[in-house]
PDB file of C-alpha atoms in Angstrom:
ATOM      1  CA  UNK W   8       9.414  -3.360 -14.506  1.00  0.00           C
ATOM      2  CA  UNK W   9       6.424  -4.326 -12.969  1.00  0.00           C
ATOM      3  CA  UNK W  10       2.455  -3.468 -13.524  1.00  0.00           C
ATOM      4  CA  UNK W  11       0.454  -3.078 -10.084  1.00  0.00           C
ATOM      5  CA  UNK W  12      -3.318  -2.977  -9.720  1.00  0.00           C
ATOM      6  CA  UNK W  13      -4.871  -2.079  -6.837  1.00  0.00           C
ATOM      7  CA  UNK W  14      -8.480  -2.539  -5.661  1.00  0.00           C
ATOM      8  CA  UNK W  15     -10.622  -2.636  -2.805  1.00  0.00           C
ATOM      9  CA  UNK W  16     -10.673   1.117  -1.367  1.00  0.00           C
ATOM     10  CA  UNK W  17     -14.098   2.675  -0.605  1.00  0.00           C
ATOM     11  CA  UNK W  18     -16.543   4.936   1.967  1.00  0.00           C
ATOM     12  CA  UNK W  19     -16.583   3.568   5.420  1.00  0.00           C
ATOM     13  CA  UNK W  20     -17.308   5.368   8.851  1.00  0.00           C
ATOM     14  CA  UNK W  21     -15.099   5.898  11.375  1.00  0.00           C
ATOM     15  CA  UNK W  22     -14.073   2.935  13.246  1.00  0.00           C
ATOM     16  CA  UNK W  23     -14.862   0.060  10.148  1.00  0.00           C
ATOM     17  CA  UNK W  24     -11.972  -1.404   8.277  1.00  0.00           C
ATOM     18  CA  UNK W  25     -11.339  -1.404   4.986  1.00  0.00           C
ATOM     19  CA  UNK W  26      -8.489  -4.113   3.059  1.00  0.00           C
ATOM     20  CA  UNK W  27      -6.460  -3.520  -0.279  1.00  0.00           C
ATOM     21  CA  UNK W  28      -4.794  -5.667  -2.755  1.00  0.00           C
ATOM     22  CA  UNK W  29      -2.391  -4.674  -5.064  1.00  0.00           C
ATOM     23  CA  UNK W  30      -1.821  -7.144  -7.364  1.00  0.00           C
ATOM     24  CA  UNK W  31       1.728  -7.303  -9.352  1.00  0.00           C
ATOM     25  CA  UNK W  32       2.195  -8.719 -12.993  1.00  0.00           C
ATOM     26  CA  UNK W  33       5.276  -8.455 -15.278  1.00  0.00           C
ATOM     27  CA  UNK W  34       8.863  -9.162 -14.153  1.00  0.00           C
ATOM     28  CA  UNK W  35       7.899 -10.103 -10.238  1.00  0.00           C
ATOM     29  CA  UNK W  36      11.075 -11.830 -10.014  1.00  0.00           C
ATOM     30  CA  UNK W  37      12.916  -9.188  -9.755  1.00  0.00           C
ATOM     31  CA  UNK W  38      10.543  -7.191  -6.652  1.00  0.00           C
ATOM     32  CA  UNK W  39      12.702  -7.178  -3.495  1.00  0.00           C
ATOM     33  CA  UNK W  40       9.963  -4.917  -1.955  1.00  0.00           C
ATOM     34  CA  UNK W  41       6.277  -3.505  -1.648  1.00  0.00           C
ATOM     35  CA  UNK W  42       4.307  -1.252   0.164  1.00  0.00           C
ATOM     36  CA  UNK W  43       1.923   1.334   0.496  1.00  0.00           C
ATOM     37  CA  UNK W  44       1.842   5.436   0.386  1.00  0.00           C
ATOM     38  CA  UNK W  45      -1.034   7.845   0.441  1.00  0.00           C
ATOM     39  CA  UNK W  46      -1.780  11.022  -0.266  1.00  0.00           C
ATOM     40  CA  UNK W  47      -4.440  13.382   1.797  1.00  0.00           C
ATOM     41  CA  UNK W  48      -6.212  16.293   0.504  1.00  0.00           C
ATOM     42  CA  UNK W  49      -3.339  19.163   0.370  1.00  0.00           C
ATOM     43  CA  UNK W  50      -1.024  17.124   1.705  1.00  0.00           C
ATOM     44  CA  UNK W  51       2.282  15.464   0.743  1.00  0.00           C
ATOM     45  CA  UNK W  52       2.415  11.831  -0.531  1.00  0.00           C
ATOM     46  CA  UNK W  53       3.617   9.336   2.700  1.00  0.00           C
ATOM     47  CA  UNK W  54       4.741   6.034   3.978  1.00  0.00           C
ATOM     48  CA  UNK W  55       2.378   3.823   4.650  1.00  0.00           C
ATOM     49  CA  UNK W  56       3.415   0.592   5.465  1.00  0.00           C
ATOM     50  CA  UNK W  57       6.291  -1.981   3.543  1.00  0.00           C
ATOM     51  CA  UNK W  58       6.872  -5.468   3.486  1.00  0.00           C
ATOM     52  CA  UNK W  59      10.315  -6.771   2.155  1.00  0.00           C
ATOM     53  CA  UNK W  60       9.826 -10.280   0.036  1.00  0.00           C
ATOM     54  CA  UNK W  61      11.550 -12.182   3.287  1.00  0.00           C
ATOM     55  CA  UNK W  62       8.620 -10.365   5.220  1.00  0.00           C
ATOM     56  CA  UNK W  63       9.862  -7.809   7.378  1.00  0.00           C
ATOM     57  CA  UNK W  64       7.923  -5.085   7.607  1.00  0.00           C
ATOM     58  CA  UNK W  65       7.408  -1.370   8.577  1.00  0.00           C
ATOM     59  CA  UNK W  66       4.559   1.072   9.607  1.00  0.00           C
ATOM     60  CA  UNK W  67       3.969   4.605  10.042  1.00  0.00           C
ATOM     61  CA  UNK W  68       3.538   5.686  13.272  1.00  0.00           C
ATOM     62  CA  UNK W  69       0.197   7.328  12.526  1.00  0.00           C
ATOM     63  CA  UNK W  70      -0.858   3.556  11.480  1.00  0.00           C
ATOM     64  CA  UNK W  71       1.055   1.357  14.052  1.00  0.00           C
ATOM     65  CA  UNK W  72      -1.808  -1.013  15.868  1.00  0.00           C
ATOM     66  CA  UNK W  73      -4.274  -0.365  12.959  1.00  0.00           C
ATOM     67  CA  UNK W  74      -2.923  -1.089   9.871  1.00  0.00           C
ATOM     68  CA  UNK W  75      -1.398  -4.394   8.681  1.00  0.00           C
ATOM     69  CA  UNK W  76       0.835  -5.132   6.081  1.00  0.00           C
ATOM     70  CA  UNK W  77       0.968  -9.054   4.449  1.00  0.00           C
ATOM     71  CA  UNK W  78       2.084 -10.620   1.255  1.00  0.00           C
ATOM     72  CA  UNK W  79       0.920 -13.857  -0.798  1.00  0.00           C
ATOM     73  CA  UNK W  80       4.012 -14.600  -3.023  1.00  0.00           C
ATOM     74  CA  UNK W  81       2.540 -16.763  -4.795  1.00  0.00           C
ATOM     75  CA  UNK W  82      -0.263 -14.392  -5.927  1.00  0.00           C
ATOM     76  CA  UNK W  83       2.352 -11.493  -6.424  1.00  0.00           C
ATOM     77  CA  UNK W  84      -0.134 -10.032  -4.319  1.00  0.00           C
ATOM     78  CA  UNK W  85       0.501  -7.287  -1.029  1.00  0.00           C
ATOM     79  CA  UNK W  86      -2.488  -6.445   1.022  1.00  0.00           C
ATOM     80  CA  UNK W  87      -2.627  -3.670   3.068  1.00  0.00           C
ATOM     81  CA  UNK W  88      -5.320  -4.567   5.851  1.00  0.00           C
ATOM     82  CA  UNK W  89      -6.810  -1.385   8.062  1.00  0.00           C
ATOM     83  CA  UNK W  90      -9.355  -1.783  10.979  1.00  0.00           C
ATOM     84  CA  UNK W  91     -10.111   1.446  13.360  1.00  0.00           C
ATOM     85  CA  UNK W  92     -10.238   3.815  10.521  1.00  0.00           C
ATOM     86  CA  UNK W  93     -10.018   7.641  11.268  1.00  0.00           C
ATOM     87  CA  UNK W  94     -11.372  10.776   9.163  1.00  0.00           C
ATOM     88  CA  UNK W  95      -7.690  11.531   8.760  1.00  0.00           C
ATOM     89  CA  UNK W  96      -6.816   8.031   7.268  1.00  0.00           C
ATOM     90  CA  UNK W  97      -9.006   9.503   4.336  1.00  0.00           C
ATOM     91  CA  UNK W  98      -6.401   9.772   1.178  1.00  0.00           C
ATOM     92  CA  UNK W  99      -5.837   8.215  -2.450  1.00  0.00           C
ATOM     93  CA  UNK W 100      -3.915   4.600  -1.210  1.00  0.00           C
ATOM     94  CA  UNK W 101      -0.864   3.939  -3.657  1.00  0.00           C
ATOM     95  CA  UNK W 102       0.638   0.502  -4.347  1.00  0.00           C
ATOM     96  CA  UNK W 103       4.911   0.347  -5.273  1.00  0.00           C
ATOM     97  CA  UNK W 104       7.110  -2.043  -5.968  1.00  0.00           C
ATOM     98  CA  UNK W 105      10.559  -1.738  -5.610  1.00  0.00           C
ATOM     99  CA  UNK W 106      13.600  -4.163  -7.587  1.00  0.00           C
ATOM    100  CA  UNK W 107      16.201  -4.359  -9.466  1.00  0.00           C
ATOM    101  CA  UNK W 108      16.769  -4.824 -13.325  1.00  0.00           C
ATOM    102  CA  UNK W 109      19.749  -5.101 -15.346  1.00  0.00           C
ATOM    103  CA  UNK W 110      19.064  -1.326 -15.979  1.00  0.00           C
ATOM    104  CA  UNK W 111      19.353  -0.698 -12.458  1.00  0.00           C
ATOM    105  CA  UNK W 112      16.992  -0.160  -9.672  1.00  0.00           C
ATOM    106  CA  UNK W 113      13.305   0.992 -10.168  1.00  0.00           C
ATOM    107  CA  UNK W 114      10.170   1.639  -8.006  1.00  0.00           C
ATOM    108  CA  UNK W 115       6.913   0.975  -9.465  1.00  0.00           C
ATOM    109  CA  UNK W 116       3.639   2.647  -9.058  1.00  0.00           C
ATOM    110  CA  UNK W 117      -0.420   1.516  -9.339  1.00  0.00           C
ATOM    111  CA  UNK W 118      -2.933   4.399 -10.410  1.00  0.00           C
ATOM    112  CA  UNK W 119      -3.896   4.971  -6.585  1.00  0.00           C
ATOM    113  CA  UNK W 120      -7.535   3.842  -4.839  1.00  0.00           C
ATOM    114  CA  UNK W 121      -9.532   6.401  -2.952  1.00  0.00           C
ATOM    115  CA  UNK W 122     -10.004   5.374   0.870  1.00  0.00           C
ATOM    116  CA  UNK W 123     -12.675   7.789   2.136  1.00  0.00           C
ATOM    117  CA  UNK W 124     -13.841   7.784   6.209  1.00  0.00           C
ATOM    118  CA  UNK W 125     -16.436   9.424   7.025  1.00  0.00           C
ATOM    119  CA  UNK W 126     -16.943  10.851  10.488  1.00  0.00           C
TER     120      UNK W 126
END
C-alpha cells in the first residue's frame, strides 16, 4: 500500500494553467501505475489522465492538447500539468496509485485538491 499527497490545486481564470503533484510514500516499489481522476459538482468521478511506470500514458478526450501527464521516479512523484483551463475543468483533482502486493492488487487514493476556474 501506498500513501499519496497531493498539492498544488487552486482559483485560476479561464485560460491560466494550473500543475499538481502527487507525491507517493510507503511501498513505491510495488506501483506499476498512476494517474489522475476528478470529480465535478453533481457529477460522477472520471479519468483524467495515467502514466504507467515505463511511461506510457493516456488522456481523456475532454483533456487531450491541454493536460499533461509526467512522472519523476525518483521522487515517487506524478504531476499532472494543465494549461488552457476551462470553467468545466473545475472539480476536486484525485491522485491513485495502482500495484500489486502479495495480497493482491490494490489502487490507492490521495484526499483530493480542489481545482477551481473561474470564467
Amino acid at each position: 500500500q501506498v500513501q499519496l499527497v497531493e498539492s498544488g490545486g487552486g482559483l485560476v481564470q479561464a485560460g491560466g494553467s494550473l500543475r499538481l503533484s502527487c507525491a507517493a510514500s510507503g511501498s513505491t516499489h510495488s506501483i506499476y501505475a498512476m494517474g489522475w481522476h476528478r470529480r465535478a459538482p453533481g457529477k460522477q468521478r472520471e479519468l483524467v489522465a495515467g502514466i504507467s511506470m515505463a511511461g506510457s500514458t493516456n488522456y481523456a478526450d475532454s483533456v487531450k492538447g491541454r493536460f499533461t501527464i509526467s512522472r519523476d521516479n525518483a521522487k515517487n512523484t506524478v504531476y499532472l500539468e494543465m494549461n488552457s483551463l476551462k470553467p468545466e475543468d473545475t472539480a476536486v483533482y484525485y491522485c491513485l496509485a495502482r500495484g500489486t502486493a502479495t495480497s493482491g492488487s490494490f489502487t490507492n487514493w490521495g484526499q483530493g485538491t480542489q481545482v477551481t476556474v473561474s470564467s
